[in-house]
């Protein structure tokens, strides 16, 4: 009987001890988590104060940047706008000064680079440089020709531009054929045609 009572009383003692241990561990965990949370809040607050002191909020007037095409990417995604506006073609035509600057830059590169590439037989470089410049020149020469007030002057400028493009195509064929004498000859003809069309539109 006494043995049975001892056996029956042992689980009660064990459960009491287990409850005490669990209670102690929960209180310790709460204390640790509370301390960690408090230190994190203090650290974040001091970091935010330091960042706010180091980088104040500044306001900039970016209207000039927007006028020069800074946000064209948003216009390119706007399906309500005409395609020429989305591509930036309308904006590029608005400034004749910028158009003239691009034309002169293309003329300079054609005059300075192509002859050296041809004499060194750098056919790929010569072809790519020619096509890069003519790609811009087609558009810009049309813009400058359309700015002419007199219809006859506009028609003449477009005809000269067409002749220049034909000379460029002949030069491009000589470059693809890797014919140095023919390419140098066609280059001079293309330069002369470009000078003629520029004299009519500038």
Coordinates of N, CA and C in Angstrom, one line a residue:
X1 N 0.8 -1.2 0.0 CA 0.0 0.0 0.0 C 0.9 1.2 0.0
X2 N 1.9 1.2 0.8 CA 2.8 2.4 0.9 C 3.6 2.5 -0.4
X3 N 3.9 1.4 -1.0 CA 4.7 1.5 -2.3 C 3.8 2.1 -3.3
X4 N 2.5 1.7 -3.4 CA 1.6 2.2 -4.4 C 1.4 3.7 -4.2
X5 N 1.4 4.2 -3.0 CA 1.2 5.6 -2.8 C 2.5 6.4 -3.3
X6 N 3.6 5.8 -3.0 CA 4.9 6.4 -3.5 C 4.9 6.5 -5.0
X7 N 4.5 5.4 -5.7 CA 4.4 5.4 -7.1 C 3.4 6.4 -7.7
X8 N 2.3 6.5 -7.0 CA 1.3 7.4 -7.4 C 1.7 8.9 -7.2
X9 N 2.5 9.1 -6.2 CA 2.9 10.5 -5.9 C 4.0 11.0 -6.8
X10 N 4.8 10.1 -7.4 CA 5.9 10.5 -8.2 C 5.5 11.3 -9.4
X11 N 4.6 10.9 -10.2 CA 4.2 11.7 -11.4 C 3.7 13.1 -11.1
X12 N 3.1 13.2 -9.9 CA 2.6 14.6 -9.5 C 3.8 15.5 -9.3
X13 N 4.9 15.0 -8.6 CA 6.1 15.8 -8.4 C 6.8 16.1 -9.7
X14 N 6.8 15.1 -10.5 CA 7.5 15.4 -11.8 C 6.7 16.4 -12.6
X15 N 5.4 16.4 -12.6 CA 4.7 17.3 -13.4 C 4.8 18.7 -12.8
X16 N 4.9 18.8 -11.4 CA 5.1 20.1 -10.8 C 6.5 20.7 -11.2
X17 N 7.5 19.9 -11.2 CA 8.8 20.3 -11.6 C 8.8 20.8 -13.1
X18 N 8.1 20.0 -13.9 CA 8.0 20.4 -15.3 C 7.4 21.7 -15.5
X19 N 6.3 22.0 -14.8 CA 5.6 23.2 -14.9 C 6.5 24.4 -14.5
X20 N 7.2 24.2 -13.4 CA 8.2 25.3 -13.0 C 9.2 25.5 -14.0
X21 N 9.8 24.5 -14.6 CA 10.8 24.6 -15.7 C 10.2 25.4 -16.9
X22 N 9.1 25.0 -17.3 CA 8.4 25.6 -18.5 C 8.1 27.1 -18.2
X23 N 7.6 27.4 -17.0 CA 7.3 28.8 -16.6 C 8.6 29.6 -16.6
X24 N 9.7 29.1 -16.1 CA 10.9 29.8 -16.1 C 11.4 30.1 -17.5
X25 N 11.3 29.1 -18.4 CA 11.9 29.3 -19.7 C 11.0 30.3 -20.5
X26 N 9.7 30.3 -20.3 CA 8.9 31.3 -20.9 C 9.2 32.7 -20.5
X27 N 9.4 32.9 -19.2 CA 9.8 34.2 -18.7 C 11.1 34.6 -19.2
X28 N 12.1 33.7 -19.3 CA 13.4 34.1 -19.8 C 13.3 34.5 -21.3
X29 N 12.5 33.7 -22.0 CA 12.3 34.0 -23.5 C 11.7 35.4 -23.6
X30 N 10.7 35.7 -22.8 CA 10.1 37.0 -22.9 C 11.0 38.1 -22.6
X31 N 11.8 37.9 -21.6 CA 12.8 39.0 -21.3 C 13.8 39.2 -22.4
X32 N 14.3 38.1 -23.0 CA 15.3 38.2 -24.1 C 14.7 38.8 -25.3
X33 N 13.5 38.4 -25.7 CA 12.8 39.0 -26.8 C 12.5 40.5 -26.6
X34 N 12.1 40.8 -25.4 CA 11.8 42.2 -25.1 C 13.1 43.1 -25.2
X35 N 14.2 42.6 -24.6 CA 15.5 43.3 -24.7 C 15.9 43.5 -26.2
X36 N 15.8 42.4 -27.0 CA 16.2 42.4 -28.4 C 15.3 43.4 -29.1
X37 N 14.0 43.4 -28.9 CA 13.1 44.4 -29.6 C 13.5 45.8 -29.2
X38 N 13.7 46.1 -27.9 CA 14.1 47.4 -27.5 C 15.4 47.9 -28.1
X39 N 16.4 47.0 -28.2 CA 17.6 47.4 -28.8 C 17.5 47.7 -30.3
X40 N 16.6 46.9 -31.0 CA 16.4 47.1 -32.4 C 15.7 48.4 -32.7
X41 N 14.7 48.7 -31.9 CA 14.0 50.0 -32.0 C 15.0 51.2 -31.8
X42 N 15.8 51.1 -30.8 CA 16.8 52.2 -30.5 C 17.8 52.3 -31.7
X43 N 18.2 51.2 -32.2 CA 19.2 51.2 -33.3 C 18.5 51.8 -34.6
X44 N 17.3 51.4 -34.9 CA 16.6 51.9 -36.1 C 16.3 53.4 -35.9
X45 N 16.0 53.8 -34.8 CA 15.7 55.2 -34.6 C 16.9 56.1 -34.8
X46 N 18.0 55.6 -34.2 CA 19.3 56.4 -34.4 C 19.7 56.4 -35.8
X47 N 19.6 55.3 -36.5 CA 20.0 55.2 -37.9 C 19.1 56.1 -38.8
X48 N 17.8 56.2 -38.5 CA 16.9 57.1 -39.2 C 17.2 58.5 -39.0
X49 N 17.6 58.9 -37.8 CA 18.0 60.2 -37.5 C 19.2 60.6 -38.2
X50 N 20.2 59.7 -38.2 CA 21.5 60.0 -38.9 C 21.3 60.1 -40.4
X51 N 20.4 59.3 -40.9 CA 20.1 59.4 -42.4 C 19.4 60.6 -42.7
X52 N 18.5 61.0 -41.9 CA 17.7 62.2 -42.2 C 18.6 63.5 -42.1
X53 N 19.6 63.4 -41.2 CA 20.5 64.5 -41.0 C 21.4 64.6 -42.2
X54 N 21.8 63.4 -42.7 CA 22.8 63.4 -43.8 C 22.2 63.7 -45.1
X55 N 21.0 63.2 -45.4 CA 20.3 63.4 -46.7 C 19.0 64.1 -46.5
X56 N 19.0 65.4 -46.5 CA 17.8 66.2 -46.4 C 17.0 66.1 -47.7
X57 N 15.7 66.3 -47.7 CA 14.9 66.3 -48.9 C 15.2 67.6 -49.7
X58 N 15.6 67.4 -50.9 CA 15.9 68.6 -51.8 C 14.9 68.6 -53.0
X59 N 14.4 69.7 -53.4 CA 13.5 69.8 -54.5 C 14.3 70.5 -55.7
X60 N 14.2 69.8 -56.8 CA 14.8 70.3 -58.0 C 13.8 70.6 -59.1
X61 N 14.1 71.7 -59.9 CA 13.2 72.1 -61.0 C 13.7 71.4 -62.2
X62 N 13.0 70.3 -62.6 CA 13.5 69.5 -63.8 C 12.6 69.8 -65.0
X63 N 12.0 71.0 -65.1 CA 11.2 71.3 -66.3 C 12.0 71.4 -67.5
X64 N 13.2 71.9 -67.3 CA 14.1 72.1 -68.5 C 14.5 70.7 -69.0
X65 N 14.8 69.8 -68.1 CA 15.2 68.4 -68.6 C 14.0 67.7 -69.3
X66 N 12.8 68.0 -68.8 CA 11.6 67.4 -69.5 C 11.4 68.0 -70.8
X67 N 11.7 69.3 -71.0 CA 11.6 69.9 -72.3 C 12.6 69.4 -73.3
X68 N 13.7 68.9 -72.8 CA 14.7 68.4 -73.8 C 14.6 66.9 -74.0
X69 N 13.5 66.3 -73.5 CA 13.2 64.9 -73.8 C 13.6 63.9 -72.8
X70 N 13.7 64.3 -71.5 CA 14.1 63.4 -70.5 C 13.1 62.3 -70.3
X71 N 11.8 62.6 -70.4 CA 10.8 61.6 -70.1 C 10.2 61.0 -71.4
X72 N 11.0 60.9 -72.5 CA 10.5 60.4 -73.7 C 10.1 58.9 -73.6
X73 N 10.7 58.2 -72.6 CA 10.3 56.8 -72.4 C 8.9 56.6 -72.1
X74 N 8.3 57.6 -71.4 CA 6.9 57.5 -71.0 C 6.0 57.8 -72.2
X75 N 6.5 58.7 -73.1 CA 5.7 59.0 -74.3 C 5.8 57.8 -75.2
X76 N 6.9 57.0 -75.2 CA 7.0 55.9 -76.1 C 6.0 54.8 -75.7
X77 N 5.6 54.8 -74.4 CA 4.6 53.8 -74.0 C 3.2 54.2 -74.0
X78 N 3.0 55.5 -74.4 CA 1.6 56.0 -74.4 C 0.9 55.7 -75.7
X79 N 0.0 54.8 -75.8 CA -0.6 54.4 -77.0 C -1.6 55.4 -77.6
X80 N -1.9 56.4 -76.8 CA -2.8 57.5 -77.3 C -2.1 58.5 -78.1
X81 N -0.8 58.5 -78.1 CA 0.0 59.5 -78.9 C 0.2 58.9 -80.3
X82 N 0.4 59.8 -81.3 CA 0.8 59.4 -82.7 C 2.1 58.6 -82.7
X83 N 2.3 57.8 -83.6 CA 3.5 57.0 -83.7 C 4.8 57.8 -83.8
X84 N 4.7 58.9 -84.6 CA 5.8 59.8 -84.8 C 6.3 60.4 -83.5
X85 N 5.3 60.7 -82.6 CA 5.6 61.3 -81.3 C 6.2 60.2 -80.4
X86 N 5.7 59.0 -80.5 CA 6.2 58.0 -79.6 C 7.6 57.6 -80.0
X87 N 7.9 57.7 -81.3 CA 9.3 57.4 -81.8 C 10.3 58.5 -81.6
X88 N 9.8 59.7 -81.2 CA 10.7 60.8 -81.0 C 11.0 61.6 -82.3
X89 N 10.3 61.2 -83.4 CA 10.6 61.9 -84.7 C 10.1 63.4 -84.7
X90 N 8.9 63.5 -84.1 CA 8.3 64.9 -84.0 C 9.2 65.8 -83.2
X91 N 9.7 65.3 -82.0 CA 10.5 66.1 -81.1 C 11.8 66.4 -81.8
X92 N 12.4 65.5 -82.6 CA 13.7 65.8 -83.2 C 13.5 66.9 -84.3
X93 N 12.3 67.0 -84.9 CA 12.1 68.0 -86.0 C 11.9 69.4 -85.4
X94 N 11.6 69.5 -84.1 CA 11.2 70.8 -83.6 C 12.4 71.8 -83.5
X95 N 13.6 71.3 -83.4 CA 14.8 72.2 -83.3 C 15.6 72.1 -84.5
X96 N 15.6 73.2 -85.3 CA 16.4 73.2 -86.5 C 17.9 73.3 -86.2
X97 N 18.2 74.0 -85.0 CA 19.6 74.2 -84.6 C 20.2 72.8 -84.3
X98 N 19.5 72.0 -83.6 CA 20.0 70.6 -83.3 C 20.1 69.8 -84.6
X99 N 19.2 70.0 -85.5 CA 19.2 69.2 -86.8 C 20.5 69.6 -87.6
X100 N 20.8 70.9 -87.7 CA 21.9 71.4 -88.4 C 23.2 70.9 -87.7
X101 N 23.2 70.9 -86.4 CA 24.4 70.4 -85.6 C 24.6 68.9 -86.0
X102 N 23.5 68.1 -86.0 CA 23.7 66.7 -86.4 C 24.2 66.5 -87.8
X103 N 23.7 67.3 -88.7 CA 24.1 67.2 -90.1 C 25.6 67.5 -90.2
X104 N 26.1 68.6 -89.6 CA 27.5 68.9 -89.7 C 28.4 67.9 -89.0
X105 N 27.9 67.3 -87.9 CA 28.6 66.2 -87.3 C 28.8 65.0 -88.2
X106 N 27.7 64.6 -88.9 CA 27.7 63.5 -89.8 C 28.7 63.8 -91.0
X107 N 28.6 65.1 -91.5 CA 29.5 65.4 -92.6 C 31.0 65.3 -92.1
X108 N 31.3 65.8 -90.9 CA 32.6 65.7 -90.4 C 33.1 64.3 -90.3
X109 N 32.3 63.4 -89.8 CA 32.7 62.0 -89.7 C 32.9 61.3 -91.0
X110 N 32.0 61.6 -92.0 CA 32.2 61.1 -93.3 C 33.5 61.5 -93.9
X111 N 33.8 62.8 -93.8 CA 35.0 63.4 -94.4 C 36.3 62.9 -93.7
X112 N 36.2 62.7 -92.3 CA 37.4 62.3 -91.6 C 37.7 60.8 -91.5
X113 N 36.7 60.0 -91.4 CA 36.9 58.6 -91.1 C 36.9 57.7 -92.3
X114 N 36.1 57.9 -93.2 CA 35.9 56.9 -94.3 C 37.1 56.6 -95.1
X115 N 37.8 57.7 -95.5 CA 39.0 57.5 -96.4 C 40.1 56.7 -95.7
X116 N 40.3 56.9 -94.4 CA 41.3 56.2 -93.7 C 40.9 54.7 -93.6
X117 N 39.6 54.4 -93.3 CA 39.2 53.0 -93.3 C 39.3 52.3 -94.6
X118 N 39.0 53.0 -95.7 CA 39.1 52.4 -97.0 C 40.6 52.1 -97.3
X119 N 41.5 53.1 -97.1 CA 42.9 52.9 -97.4 C 43.5 51.7 -96.6
X120 N 43.0 51.5 -95.4 CA 43.5 50.4 -94.5 C 42.8 49.1 -94.8
X121 N 41.8 49.2 -95.7 CA 41.0 48.0 -96.0 C 40.2 47.5 -94.8
X122 N 39.7 48.5 -94.0 CA 38.8 48.1 -92.9 C 37.4 48.3 -93.5
X123 N 37.0 47.3 -94.2 CA 35.7 47.4 -94.9 C 34.5 47.4 -94.0
X124 N 34.5 46.6 -93.0 CA 33.4 46.5 -92.1 C 33.2 47.9 -91.4
X125 N 34.3 48.4 -90.9 CA 34.3 49.7 -90.2 C 33.8 50.8 -91.1
X126 N 34.3 50.8 -92.3 CA 33.9 51.8 -93.3 C 32.4 51.7 -93.6
X127 N 31.9 50.5 -93.8 CA 30.5 50.3 -94.1 C 29.6 50.7 -93.0
X128 N 30.0 50.3 -91.8 CA 29.2 50.7 -90.6 C 29.1 52.2 -90.3
X129 N 30.3 52.8 -90.5 CA 30.3 54.3 -90.2 C 29.5 55.0 -91.3
X130 N 29.6 54.6 -92.5 CA 28.8 55.2 -93.6 C 27.3 55.0 -93.3
X131 N 26.9 53.8 -92.9 CA 25.5 53.6 -92.7 C 24.9 54.3 -91.5
X132 N 25.8 54.4 -90.4 CA 25.3 55.2 -89.3 C 25.1 56.6 -89.6
X133 N 26.0 57.2 -90.3 CA 25.8 58.7 -90.6 C 24.7 58.9 -91.6
X134 N 24.5 58.0 -92.6 CA 23.5 58.2 -93.6 C 22.1 58.0 -93.0
X135 N 22.1 57.1 -92.0 CA 20.8 56.8 -91.4 C 20.2 58.1 -90.7
X136 N 21.1 58.9 -90.2 CA 20.7 60.2 -89.6 C 20.5 61.2 -90.6
X137 N 21.3 61.2 -91.6 CA 21.3 62.3 -92.7 C 20.0 62.2 -93.5
X138 N 19.5 61.0 -93.8 CA 18.2 60.9 -94.5 C 17.1 61.7 -93.8
X139 N 17.0 61.4 -92.5 CA 15.9 62.1 -91.7 C 16.2 63.6 -91.6
X140 N 17.4 64.0 -91.3 CA 17.7 65.4 -91.1 C 17.6 66.2 -92.4
X141 N 18.1 65.6 -93.5 CA 18.0 66.4 -94.8 C 16.5 66.6 -95.2
X142 N 15.7 65.6 -94.9 CA 14.2 65.8 -95.1 C 13.7 66.9 -94.3
X143 N 14.1 66.9 -93.0 CA 13.6 68.0 -92.1 C 14.0 69.3 -92.6
X144 N 15.3 69.5 -93.0 CA 15.8 70.8 -93.5 C 15.1 71.2 -94.8
X145 N 14.9 70.2 -95.7 CA 14.2 70.5 -96.9 C 12.8 71.0 -96.7
X146 N 12.1 70.3 -95.7 CA 10.7 70.6 -95.5 C 10.6 72.0 -94.8
X147 N 11.7 72.5 -94.2 CA 11.6 73.8 -93.6 C 11.7 75.0 -94.6
X148 N 12.0 74.7 -95.8 CA 12.0 75.7 -96.8 C 10.6 76.3 -97.1
X149 N 10.6 77.6 -97.1 CA 9.3 78.2 -97.4 C 8.8 78.2 -98.8
X150 N 9.8 78.3 -99.7 CA 9.5 78.3 -101.2 C 9.4 76.8 -101.6
X151 N 8.3 76.5 -102.3 CA 8.1 75.2 -102.8 C 9.2 74.7 -103.8
X152 N 9.6 75.6 -104.6 CA 10.6 75.2 -105.6 C 12.0 74.9 -104.9
X153 N 12.3 75.6 -103.9 CA 13.5 75.3 -103.1 C 13.4 74.0 -102.4
X154 N 12.3 73.7 -101.9 CA 12.1 72.4 -101.2 C 12.2 71.3 -102.2
X155 N 11.6 71.4 -103.4 CA 11.7 70.4 -104.4 C 13.1 70.1 -104.8
X156 N 13.9 71.2 -105.0 CA 15.3 71.1 -105.5 C 16.1 70.4 -104.4
X157 N 15.9 70.8 -103.1 CA 16.6 70.2 -102.0 C 16.4 68.7 -102.0
X158 N 15.1 68.3 -102.2 CA 14.8 66.8 -102.1 C 15.4 66.1 -103.3
X159 N 15.5 66.7 -104.4 CA 16.1 66.1 -105.6 C 17.6 65.9 -105.3
X160 N 18.3 66.9 -104.8 CA 19.7 66.8 -104.5 C 19.9 65.8 -103.4
X161 N 19.0 65.7 -102.4 CA 19.1 64.6 -101.4 C 19.1 63.2 -102.0
X162 N 18.1 63.1 -103.0 CA 18.0 61.8 -103.7 C 19.3 61.4 -104.4
X163 N 19.9 62.4 -105.1 CA 21.2 62.1 -105.8 C 22.3 61.8 -104.8
X164 N 22.3 62.4 -103.7 CA 23.3 62.1 -102.6 C 23.1 60.7 -102.1
X165 N 21.9 60.3 -101.9 CA 21.6 58.9 -101.4 C 22.0 57.9 -102.5
X166 N 21.8 58.2 -103.7 CA 22.3 57.3 -104.8 C 23.8 57.1 -104.8
X167 N 24.5 58.2 -104.6 CA 26.0 58.2 -104.5 C 26.4 57.3 -103.3
X168 N 25.7 57.5 -102.2 CA 26.0 56.7 -101.0 C 25.8 55.2 -101.3
X169 N 24.8 54.9 -102.0 CA 24.5 53.4 -102.3 C 25.6 52.9 -103.2
X170 N 26.0 53.7 -104.1 CA 27.2 53.2 -105.0 C 28.4 53.0 -104.2
X171 N 28.7 53.9 -103.2 CA 29.8 53.8 -102.4 C 29.7 52.5 -101.5
X172 N 28.5 52.3 -101.0 CA 28.3 51.1 -100.1 C 28.5 49.8 -100.9
X173 N 28.1 49.8 -102.2 CA 28.4 48.6 -103.0 C 29.8 48.4 -103.2
X174 N 30.6 49.5 -103.4 CA 32.1 49.3 -103.6 C 32.7 48.8 -102.3
X175 N 32.2 49.3 -101.2 CA 32.7 48.8 -99.9 C 32.4 47.3 -99.7
X176 N 31.2 46.9 -100.1 CA 30.9 45.5 -100.0 C 31.7 44.6 -100.9
X177 N 32.1 45.2 -102.1 CA 32.9 44.5 -103.0 C 34.4 44.5 -102.7
X178 N 34.7 45.3 -101.7 CA 36.1 45.4 -101.2 C 37.1 45.9 -102.3
X179 N 36.5 46.9 -103.1 CA 37.3 47.4 -104.2 C 37.8 48.8 -103.8
X180 N 39.1 48.9 -103.4 CA 39.6 50.1 -102.9 C 39.6 51.3 -103.9
X181 N 40.1 51.1 -105.1 CA 40.1 52.2 -106.0 C 38.7 52.7 -106.3
X182 N 37.7 51.8 -106.5 CA 36.4 52.2 -106.8 C 35.7 52.9 -105.6
X183 N 36.1 52.4 -104.4 CA 35.5 52.9 -103.2 C 36.0 54.4 -102.9
X184 N 37.3 54.6 -103.2 CA 37.8 56.0 -103.0 C 37.2 56.9 -104.0
X185 N 37.0 56.4 -105.2 CA 36.3 57.3 -106.3 C 34.9 57.6 -105.9
X186 N 34.2 56.5 -105.4 CA 32.8 56.8 -105.0 C 32.7 57.6 -103.8
X187 N 33.7 57.6 -102.9 CA 33.7 58.4 -101.7 C 33.7 59.9 -102.1
X188 N 34.6 60.2 -103.1 CA 34.7 61.6 -103.5 C 33.4 62.1 -104.1
X189 N 32.8 61.2 -104.9 CA 31.5 61.6 -105.5 C 30.4 61.8 -104.4
X190 N 30.4 61.0 -103.4 CA 29.4 61.1 -102.3 C 29.7 62.4 -101.5
X191 N 30.9 62.7 -101.3 CA 31.3 63.9 -100.5 C 30.8 65.2 -101.3
X192 N 31.1 65.1 -102.6 CA 30.7 66.3 -103.5 C 29.1 66.4 -103.5
X193 N 28.4 65.3 -103.6 CA 26.9 65.4 -103.6 C 26.4 65.9 -102.2
X194 N 27.1 65.5 -101.1 CA 26.7 65.9 -99.8 C 26.9 67.4 -99.7
X195 N 28.1 67.9 -100.2 CA 28.3 69.4 -100.1 C 27.3 70.1 -100.9
X196 N 26.8 69.6 -102.0 CA 25.8 70.3 -102.9 C 24.5 70.3 -102.2
X197 N 24.1 69.2 -101.6 CA 22.7 69.2 -100.9 C 22.8 70.1 -99.7
X198 N 23.9 70.1 -99.0 CA 24.0 71.0 -97.8 C 24.0 72.4 -98.1
X199 N 24.6 72.8 -99.2 CA 24.6 74.2 -99.7 C 23.1 74.6 -100.0
X200 N 22.3 73.7 -100.4 CA 20.9 74.1 -100.7 C 20.0 74.2 -99.5
X201 N 20.3 73.4 -98.5 CA 19.4 73.4 -97.3 C 19.9 74.2 -96.2
X202 N 21.1 74.6 -96.1 CA 21.6 75.4 -94.9 C 21.7 76.8 -95.3

